[in-house]
Amino acid sequence: MKTVYHKADSRGHANHGWLNSYHTFSFANYQNRDRQNFGVLRVLNDDTVSQGMGFGTHPHKNMEIISIPLEGNLEHKDSMGTTAVIKKGEIQVMSAGTGVMHSEYNQNKDEAVKFLQIWVFPREENVEPRYDQKSIIDGEKINGFQQILSPDKNDDGVWIHQDAWFNLANFTAGNGKNYIVNKKGNGVYAFVLKGSAKVGDRILNERDGLGIWDTQSFNIEAVDDTEILLMEVPMDLPDYLK
């Protein structure tokens, strides 16, 4: 088993006033040649957007873009005609494919919105753009894994154009479970949303990240009540990026 550890305070950071963002991987003005991606996981941003502020209309292409609100609501508009609001307990996906324009705003007047912005390289270029969002509250599992994303449109959660599986791991202190990798050649990036846990052989605290690969399984054991996002992705980049 191989691992790479990213301590929370080692992440890139940009505070624009209206946006406070932490970057696990190189993004915008934060560039680190040792932290470009984890397999096809290209971006993991931990964003806080102030009241009444947001990202103006901007383009994306050939990327699977996933948003997971942690606090508050985020309004989304795009060139496909979508207008939607996502909130804590939901997950949103946008396949940018051949190209799409979108904006994201915090329309709340009294609270900031916190969300994870995640980018995954698709397995192929120039797919038809699409948008989807789903509630994940009803599927919440305590002391287990809740699948929130997969490659299969008939599976639990949203789906993307990649052999990736995302799970939320919620464990009370002292409990744990073995995670089994879905596909040979995939790795898992574990990102702690709250609490602390032993993942593999490493103790992780809030906002720490650990990439794990070259293994078929690994164990998670909660030190405190903890919530972890597990992002299983192919470790090999698609041919169009080689």
PDB file of C-alpha atoms in Angstrom:
ATOM      1  CA  MET A   1       0.000   0.000   0.000  1.00  0.00           C
ATOM      2  CA  LYS A   2       1.268   3.444  -0.950  1.00  0.00           C
ATOM      3  CA  THR A   3       0.118   6.666   0.684  1.00  0.00           C
ATOM      4  CA  VAL A   4       0.499  10.426   0.439  1.00  0.00           C
ATOM      5  CA  TYR A   5      -0.405  12.614   3.422  1.00  0.00           C
ATOM      6  CA  HIS A   6      -1.597  16.208   3.192  1.00  0.00           C
ATOM      7  CA  LYS A   7      -1.949  17.967   6.530  1.00  0.00           C
ATOM      8  CA  ALA A   8      -4.766  20.528   6.670  1.00  0.00           C
ATOM      9  CA  ASP A   9      -2.433  23.490   7.216  1.00  0.00           C
ATOM     10  CA  SER A  10      -0.239  22.485   4.267  1.00  0.00           C
ATOM     11  CA  ARG A  11      -2.966  23.314   1.757  1.00  0.00           C
ATOM     12  CA  GLY A  12      -2.847  26.327  -0.502  1.00  0.00           C
ATOM     13  CA  HIS A  13      -4.894  29.277   0.769  1.00  0.00           C
ATOM     14  CA  ALA A  14      -6.467  32.302  -0.859  1.00  0.00           C
ATOM     15  CA  ASN A  15      -8.652  34.824   0.973  1.00  0.00           C
ATOM     16  CA  HIS A  16     -10.328  37.215  -1.457  1.00  0.00           C
ATOM     17  CA  GLY A  17     -12.590  38.745   1.189  1.00  0.00           C
ATOM     18  CA  TRP A  18     -15.805  37.425  -0.337  1.00  0.00           C
ATOM     19  CA  LEU A  19     -14.200  33.983  -0.882  1.00  0.00           C
ATOM     20  CA  ASN A  20     -11.992  32.088   1.554  1.00  0.00           C
ATOM     21  CA  SER A  21     -10.618  29.020  -0.192  1.00  0.00           C
ATOM     22  CA  TYR A  22      -8.237  26.193   0.741  1.00  0.00           C
ATOM     23  CA  HIS A  23      -6.704  24.167  -2.097  1.00  0.00           C
ATOM     24  CA  THR A  24      -5.558  20.574  -1.579  1.00  0.00           C
ATOM     25  CA  PHE A  25      -4.124  20.549  -5.111  1.00  0.00           C
ATOM     26  CA  SER A  26      -2.647  23.266  -7.338  1.00  0.00           C
ATOM     27  CA  PHE A  27      -5.301  25.805  -8.260  1.00  0.00           C
ATOM     28  CA  ALA A  28      -5.261  29.424  -9.492  1.00  0.00           C
ATOM     29  CA  ASN A  29      -2.333  31.220  -7.822  1.00  0.00           C
ATOM     30  CA  TYR A  30      -1.426  28.207  -5.675  1.00  0.00           C
ATOM     31  CA  GLN A  31       0.935  26.077  -7.747  1.00  0.00           C
ATOM     32  CA  ASN A  32       2.814  23.131  -6.246  1.00  0.00           C
ATOM     33  CA  ARG A  33       4.489  20.696  -8.654  1.00  0.00           C
ATOM     34  CA  ASP A  34       4.187  17.928  -6.048  1.00  0.00           C
ATOM     35  CA  ARG A  35       0.451  18.459  -5.630  1.00  0.00           C
ATOM     36  CA  GLN A  36      -1.055  18.625  -9.102  1.00  0.00           C
ATOM     37  CA  ASN A  37      -3.607  15.841  -8.678  1.00  0.00           C
ATOM     38  CA  PHE A  38      -4.322  12.439  -7.169  1.00  0.00           C
ATOM     39  CA  GLY A  39      -4.940  10.238 -10.172  1.00  0.00           C
ATOM     40  CA  VAL A  40      -7.897  11.778 -12.016  1.00  0.00           C
ATOM     41  CA  LEU A  41      -8.865  13.834  -8.940  1.00  0.00           C
ATOM     42  CA  ARG A  42      -7.694  17.261 -10.092  1.00  0.00           C
ATOM     43  CA  VAL A  43      -9.242  19.794  -7.673  1.00  0.00           C
ATOM     44  CA  LEU A  44     -10.378  19.628  -4.058  1.00  0.00           C
ATOM     45  CA  ASN A  45     -11.275  23.114  -2.861  1.00  0.00           C
ATOM     46  CA  ASP A  46     -12.718  23.869   0.568  1.00  0.00           C
ATOM     47  CA  ASP A  47     -14.627  27.118  -0.060  1.00  0.00           C
ATOM     48  CA  THR A  48     -16.459  29.644   2.107  1.00  0.00           C
ATOM     49  CA  VAL A  49     -18.496  32.262   0.204  1.00  0.00           C
ATOM     50  CA  SER A  50     -19.702  35.369   2.070  1.00  0.00           C
ATOM     51  CA  GLN A  51     -23.316  36.537   2.227  1.00  0.00           C
ATOM     52  CA  GLY A  52     -24.656  37.851  -1.084  1.00  0.00           C
ATOM     53  CA  MET A  53     -21.465  37.018  -2.975  1.00  0.00           C
ATOM     54  CA  GLY A  54     -20.415  34.392  -5.505  1.00  0.00           C
ATOM     55  CA  PHE A  55     -18.638  33.310  -8.669  1.00  0.00           C
ATOM     56  CA  GLY A  56     -19.679  35.225 -11.781  1.00  0.00           C
ATOM     57  CA  THR A  57     -20.400  33.446 -15.058  1.00  0.00           C
ATOM     58  CA  HIS A  58     -17.321  31.536 -16.232  1.00  0.00           C
ATOM     59  CA  PRO A  59     -16.546  28.627 -18.602  1.00  0.00           C
ATOM     60  CA  HIS A  60     -15.636  24.968 -18.034  1.00  0.00           C
ATOM     61  CA  LYS A  61     -14.787  22.215 -20.496  1.00  0.00           C
ATOM     62  CA  ASN A  62     -13.981  18.496 -20.261  1.00  0.00           C
ATOM     63  CA  MET A  63     -14.268  18.209 -16.505  1.00  0.00           C
ATOM     64  CA  GLU A  64     -16.647  16.490 -14.080  1.00  0.00           C
ATOM     65  CA  ILE A  65     -17.458  19.128 -11.443  1.00  0.00           C
ATOM     66  CA  ILE A  66     -18.941  18.055  -8.117  1.00  0.00           C
ATOM     67  CA  SER A  67     -20.205  20.392  -5.390  1.00  0.00           C
ATOM     68  CA  ILE A  68     -21.057  19.260  -1.856  1.00  0.00           C
ATOM     69  CA  PRO A  69     -22.468  21.957   0.486  1.00  0.00           C
ATOM     70  CA  LEU A  70     -21.375  21.667   4.116  1.00  0.00           C
ATOM     71  CA  GLU A  71     -23.266  24.701   5.453  1.00  0.00           C
ATOM     72  CA  GLY A  72     -25.802  27.050   3.854  1.00  0.00           C
ATOM     73  CA  ASN A  73     -27.227  27.218   0.325  1.00  0.00           C
ATOM     74  CA  LEU A  74     -25.611  27.840  -3.062  1.00  0.00           C
ATOM     75  CA  GLU A  75     -27.485  29.005  -6.163  1.00  0.00           C
ATOM     76  CA  HIS A  76     -26.362  27.621  -9.530  1.00  0.00           C
ATOM     77  CA  LYS A  77     -27.141  28.935 -13.028  1.00  0.00           C
ATOM     78  CA  ASP A  78     -25.718  27.625 -16.308  1.00  0.00           C
ATOM     79  CA  SER A  79     -25.875  27.952 -20.098  1.00  0.00           C
ATOM     80  CA  MET A  80     -27.928  24.731 -20.307  1.00  0.00           C
ATOM     81  CA  GLY A  81     -30.833  26.648 -18.799  1.00  0.00           C
ATOM     82  CA  THR A  82     -30.462  25.235 -15.294  1.00  0.00           C
ATOM     83  CA  THR A  83     -31.308  27.346 -12.256  1.00  0.00           C
ATOM     84  CA  ALA A  84     -31.075  25.449  -8.984  1.00  0.00           C
ATOM     85  CA  VAL A  85     -30.218  25.830  -5.313  1.00  0.00           C
ATOM     86  CA  ILE A  86     -28.140  23.187  -3.560  1.00  0.00           C
ATOM     87  CA  LYS A  87     -27.936  22.905   0.217  1.00  0.00           C
ATOM     88  CA  LYS A  88     -26.378  20.784   2.931  1.00  0.00           C
ATOM     89  CA  GLY A  89     -27.554  17.208   2.499  1.00  0.00           C
ATOM     90  CA  GLU A  90     -27.360  17.382  -1.303  1.00  0.00           C
ATOM     91  CA  ILE A  91     -24.751  16.728  -3.976  1.00  0.00           C
ATOM     92  CA  GLN A  92     -24.489  18.422  -7.364  1.00  0.00           C
ATOM     93  CA  VAL A  93     -22.673  17.294 -10.504  1.00  0.00           C
ATOM     94  CA  MET A  94     -22.033  19.098 -13.766  1.00  0.00           C
ATOM     95  CA  SER A  95     -20.385  17.350 -16.717  1.00  0.00           C
ATOM     96  CA  ALA A  96     -18.772  20.239 -18.597  1.00  0.00           C
ATOM     97  CA  GLY A  97     -17.931  18.135 -21.672  1.00  0.00           C
ATOM     98  CA  THR A  98     -17.927  20.172 -24.883  1.00  0.00           C
ATOM     99  CA  GLY A  99     -18.302  23.363 -22.870  1.00  0.00           C
ATOM    100  CA  VAL A 100     -20.634  25.114 -20.444  1.00  0.00           C
ATOM    101  CA  MET A 101     -20.905  28.493 -18.719  1.00  0.00           C
ATOM    102  CA  HIS A 102     -22.108  28.727 -15.142  1.00  0.00           C
ATOM    103  CA  SER A 103     -22.259  30.898 -12.042  1.00  0.00           C
ATOM    104  CA  GLU A 104     -22.570  30.125  -8.329  1.00  0.00           C
ATOM    105  CA  TYR A 105     -23.920  32.543  -5.720  1.00  0.00           C
ATOM    106  CA  ASN A 106     -24.684  32.690  -2.041  1.00  0.00           C
ATOM    107  CA  GLN A 107     -28.028  34.488  -2.054  1.00  0.00           C
ATOM    108  CA  ASN A 108     -28.352  34.350   1.735  1.00  0.00           C
ATOM    109  CA  LYS A 109     -28.207  37.723   3.469  1.00  0.00           C
ATOM    110  CA  ASP A 110     -27.318  36.391   6.912  1.00  0.00           C
ATOM    111  CA  GLU A 111     -24.976  33.409   6.551  1.00  0.00           C
ATOM    112  CA  ALA A 112     -21.940  32.254   4.611  1.00  0.00           C
ATOM    113  CA  VAL A 113     -22.040  29.082   2.555  1.00  0.00           C
ATOM    114  CA  LYS A 114     -19.361  26.431   2.901  1.00  0.00           C
ATOM    115  CA  PHE A 115     -18.938  23.794   0.213  1.00  0.00           C
ATOM    116  CA  LEU A 116     -16.459  21.432  -1.383  1.00  0.00           C
ATOM    117  CA  GLN A 117     -15.664  22.037  -5.037  1.00  0.00           C
ATOM    118  CA  ILE A 118     -14.232  18.898  -6.649  1.00  0.00           C
ATOM    119  CA  TRP A 119     -12.993  18.387 -10.206  1.00  0.00           C
ATOM    120  CA  VAL A 120     -12.431  14.976 -11.793  1.00  0.00           C
ATOM    121  CA  PHE A 121     -10.983  14.360 -15.255  1.00  0.00           C
ATOM    122  CA  PRO A 122     -13.551  12.393 -17.353  1.00  0.00           C
ATOM    123  CA  ARG A 123     -12.538   9.170 -19.089  1.00  0.00           C
ATOM    124  CA  GLU A 124     -13.268  10.746 -22.493  1.00  0.00           C
ATOM    125  CA  GLU A 125     -13.385  14.206 -24.025  1.00  0.00           C
ATOM    126  CA  ASN A 126     -16.281  16.227 -25.382  1.00  0.00           C
ATOM    127  CA  VAL A 127     -19.275  14.480 -23.851  1.00  0.00           C
ATOM    128  CA  GLU A 128     -22.624  16.259 -23.951  1.00  0.00           C
ATOM    129  CA  PRO A 129     -22.867  18.705 -21.010  1.00  0.00           C
ATOM    130  CA  ARG A 130     -25.304  17.702 -18.264  1.00  0.00           C
ATOM    131  CA  TYR A 131     -26.425  18.769 -14.792  1.00  0.00           C
ATOM    132  CA  ASP A 132     -27.849  16.798 -11.868  1.00  0.00           C
ATOM    133  CA  GLN A 133     -28.342  17.106  -8.140  1.00  0.00           C
ATOM    134  CA  LYS A 134     -29.706  14.730  -5.539  1.00  0.00           C
ATOM    135  CA  SER A 135     -30.542  14.638  -1.848  1.00  0.00           C
ATOM    136  CA  ILE A 136     -28.293  12.309   0.132  1.00  0.00           C
ATOM    137  CA  ILE A 137     -29.941  12.774   3.542  1.00  0.00           C
ATOM    138  CA  ASP A 138     -32.177   9.702   3.390  1.00  0.00           C
ATOM    139  CA  GLY A 139     -29.265   7.399   2.612  1.00  0.00           C
ATOM    140  CA  GLU A 140     -27.134   8.499   5.554  1.00  0.00           C
ATOM    141  CA  LYS A 141     -25.498   5.576   7.347  1.00  0.00           C
ATOM    142  CA  ILE A 142     -23.969   5.625  10.818  1.00  0.00           C
ATOM    143  CA  ASN A 143     -20.888   3.417  11.221  1.00  0.00           C
ATOM    144  CA  GLY A 144     -20.898   2.592   7.529  1.00  0.00           C
ATOM    145  CA  PHE A 145     -20.272   3.913   4.032  1.00  0.00           C
ATOM    146  CA  GLN A 146     -22.886   5.879   2.107  1.00  0.00           C
ATOM    147  CA  GLN A 147     -22.302   5.923  -1.647  1.00  0.00           C
ATOM    148  CA  ILE A 148     -23.035   9.361  -3.106  1.00  0.00           C
ATOM    149  CA  LEU A 149     -21.400   9.090  -6.554  1.00  0.00           C
ATOM    150  CA  SER A 150     -20.524   6.334  -9.024  1.00  0.00           C
ATOM    151  CA  PRO A 151     -20.122   5.646 -12.776  1.00  0.00           C
ATOM    152  CA  ASP A 152     -23.588   4.023 -12.914  1.00  0.00           C
ATOM    153  CA  LYS A 153     -26.633   6.252 -13.472  1.00  0.00           C
ATOM    154  CA  ASN A 154     -28.829   3.559 -11.859  1.00  0.00           C
ATOM    155  CA  ASP A 155     -26.702   3.456  -8.696  1.00  0.00           C
ATOM    156  CA  ASP A 156     -27.043   5.411  -5.453  1.00  0.00           C
ATOM    157  CA  GLY A 157     -26.179   9.100  -5.694  1.00  0.00           C
ATOM    158  CA  VAL A 158     -25.165  11.029  -8.789  1.00  0.00           C
ATOM    159  CA  TRP A 159     -23.059   9.622 -11.634  1.00  0.00           C
ATOM    160  CA  ILE A 160     -20.108  10.924 -13.647  1.00  0.00           C
ATOM    161  CA  HIS A 161     -18.190   9.978 -16.798  1.00  0.00           C
ATOM    162  CA  GLN A 162     -15.425   8.242 -14.865  1.00  0.00           C
ATOM    163  CA  ASP A 163     -14.835   4.984 -12.964  1.00  0.00           C
ATOM    164  CA  ALA A 164     -15.054   6.785  -9.637  1.00  0.00           C
ATOM    165  CA  TRP A 165     -16.959   6.100  -6.445  1.00  0.00           C
ATOM    166  CA  PHE A 166     -17.491   8.639  -3.639  1.00  0.00           C
ATOM    167  CA  ASN A 167     -18.658   7.610  -0.182  1.00  0.00           C
ATOM    168  CA  LEU A 168     -19.386   9.463   3.028  1.00  0.00           C
ATOM    169  CA  ALA A 169     -18.059   7.573   6.042  1.00  0.00           C
ATOM    170  CA  ASN A 170     -19.822   8.441   9.303  1.00  0.00           C
ATOM    171  CA  PHE A 171     -18.518   6.734  12.436  1.00  0.00           C
ATOM    172  CA  THR A 172     -19.009   7.212  16.143  1.00  0.00           C
ATOM    173  CA  ALA A 173     -15.882   7.116  18.333  1.00  0.00           C
ATOM    174  CA  GLY A 174     -14.332   3.662  18.543  1.00  0.00           C
ATOM    175  CA  ASN A 175     -16.159   2.243  15.519  1.00  0.00           C
ATOM    176  CA  GLY A 176     -14.766   1.493  12.090  1.00  0.00           C
ATOM    177  CA  LYS A 177     -14.952  -0.572   8.953  1.00  0.00           C
ATOM    178  CA  ASN A 178     -12.829  -1.936   6.137  1.00  0.00           C
ATOM    179  CA  TYR A 179     -13.118  -0.123   2.790  1.00  0.00           C
ATOM    180  CA  ILE A 180     -12.809  -2.355  -0.276  1.00  0.00           C
ATOM    181  CA  VAL A 181     -11.683  -0.702  -3.511  1.00  0.00           C
ATOM    182  CA  ASN A 182     -14.261  -1.069  -6.290  1.00  0.00           C
ATOM    183  CA  LYS A 183     -11.922  -1.360  -9.269  1.00  0.00           C
ATOM    184  CA  LYS A 184      -8.345  -2.541  -9.692  1.00  0.00           C
ATOM    185  CA  GLY A 185      -6.004   0.353 -10.402  1.00  0.00           C
ATOM    186  CA  ASN A 186      -8.069   2.838  -8.398  1.00  0.00           C
ATOM    187  CA  GLY A 187      -6.862   4.747  -5.381  1.00  0.00           C
ATOM    188  CA  VAL A 188      -8.822   6.488  -2.619  1.00  0.00           C
ATOM    189  CA  TYR A 189      -8.369  10.021  -1.334  1.00  0.00           C
ATOM    190  CA  ALA A 190      -9.757  10.340   2.213  1.00  0.00           C
ATOM    191  CA  PHE A 191     -10.642  13.869   3.360  1.00  0.00           C
ATOM    192  CA  VAL A 192     -11.776  14.405   6.957  1.00  0.00           C
ATOM    193  CA  LEU A 193     -14.762  16.741   7.258  1.00  0.00           C
ATOM    194  CA  LYS A 194     -14.959  16.591  11.046  1.00  0.00           C
ATOM    195  CA  GLY A 195     -13.498  14.665  13.963  1.00  0.00           C
ATOM    196  CA  SER A 196     -10.470  12.405  13.711  1.00  0.00           C
ATOM    197  CA  ALA A 197      -9.843   8.832  12.626  1.00  0.00           C
ATOM    198  CA  LYS A 198      -7.146   6.311  11.895  1.00  0.00           C
ATOM    199  CA  VAL A 199      -7.149   5.671   8.162  1.00  0.00           C
ATOM    200  CA  GLY A 200      -4.783   2.878   7.222  1.00  0.00           C
ATOM    201  CA  ASP A 201      -1.798   3.538   9.484  1.00  0.00           C
ATOM    202  CA  ARG A 202      -2.262   7.312   9.785  1.00  0.00           C
ATOM    203  CA  ILE A 203      -4.227   9.410  12.280  1.00  0.00           C
ATOM    204  CA  LEU A 204      -6.117  12.119  10.396  1.00  0.00           C
ATOM    205  CA  ASN A 205      -7.679  15.224  11.924  1.00  0.00           C
ATOM    206  CA  GLU A 206     -10.207  17.683  10.531  1.00  0.00           C
ATOM    207  CA  ARG A 207      -9.410  18.720   6.932  1.00  0.00           C
ATOM    208  CA  ASP A 208      -6.400  16.402   6.701  1.00  0.00           C
ATOM    209  CA  GLY A 209      -6.195  14.333   3.529  1.00  0.00           C
ATOM    210  CA  LEU A 210      -4.647  10.942   2.774  1.00  0.00           C
ATOM    211  CA  GLY A 211      -4.268   9.338  -0.638  1.00  0.00           C
ATOM    212  CA  ILE A 212      -4.067   5.527  -0.668  1.00  0.00           C
ATOM    213  CA  TRP A 213      -3.305   3.276  -3.629  1.00  0.00           C
ATOM    214  CA  ASP A 214      -1.780  -0.068  -4.624  1.00  0.00           C
ATOM    215  CA  THR A 215      -4.082  -1.873  -2.217  1.00  0.00           C
ATOM    216  CA  GLN A 216      -7.406  -3.674  -2.426  1.00  0.00           C
ATOM    217  CA  SER A 217      -8.650  -2.466   0.973  1.00  0.00           C
ATOM    218  CA  PHE A 218      -7.820  -0.444   4.063  1.00  0.00           C
ATOM    219  CA  ASN A 219      -9.340   0.089   7.489  1.00  0.00           C
ATOM    220  CA  ILE A 220     -10.939   3.165   9.028  1.00  0.00           C
ATOM    221  CA  GLU A 221     -11.322   3.499  12.801  1.00  0.00           C
ATOM    222  CA  ALA A 222     -12.851   6.596  14.379  1.00  0.00           C
ATOM    223  CA  VAL A 223     -10.940   8.254  17.206  1.00  0.00           C
ATOM    224  CA  ASP A 224     -13.750  10.771  17.760  1.00  0.00           C
ATOM    225  CA  ASP A 225     -17.152  11.004  16.113  1.00  0.00           C
ATOM    226  CA  THR A 226     -16.033  11.601  12.567  1.00  0.00           C
ATOM    227  CA  GLU A 227     -17.189  12.217   9.011  1.00  0.00           C
ATOM    228  CA  ILE A 228     -14.883  11.452   6.083  1.00  0.00           C
ATOM    229  CA  LEU A 229     -15.335  11.894   2.344  1.00  0.00           C
ATOM    230  CA  LEU A 230     -13.791   8.954   0.465  1.00  0.00           C
ATOM    231  CA  MET A 231     -13.060   9.685  -3.204  1.00  0.00           C
ATOM    232  CA  GLU A 232     -12.091   6.562  -5.138  1.00  0.00           C
ATOM    233  CA  VAL A 233     -10.652   7.388  -8.552  1.00  0.00           C
ATOM    234  CA  PRO A 234      -8.483   5.812 -11.283  1.00  0.00           C
ATOM    235  CA  MET A 235      -4.795   6.499 -10.689  1.00  0.00           C
ATOM    236  CA  ASP A 236      -3.939   6.486 -14.410  1.00  0.00           C
ATOM    237  CA  LEU A 237      -4.797   9.610 -16.381  1.00  0.00           C
ATOM    238  CA  PRO A 238      -6.944   9.138 -19.511  1.00  0.00           C
ATOM    239  CA  ASP A 239      -5.138   8.838 -22.834  1.00  0.00           C
ATOM    240  CA  TYR A 240      -6.120  12.338 -23.995  1.00  0.00           C
ATOM    241  CA  LEU A 241      -4.033  13.815 -21.153  1.00  0.00           C
ATOM    242  CA  LYS A 242      -0.917  11.745 -21.818  1.00  0.00           C
TER     243      LYS A 242
END
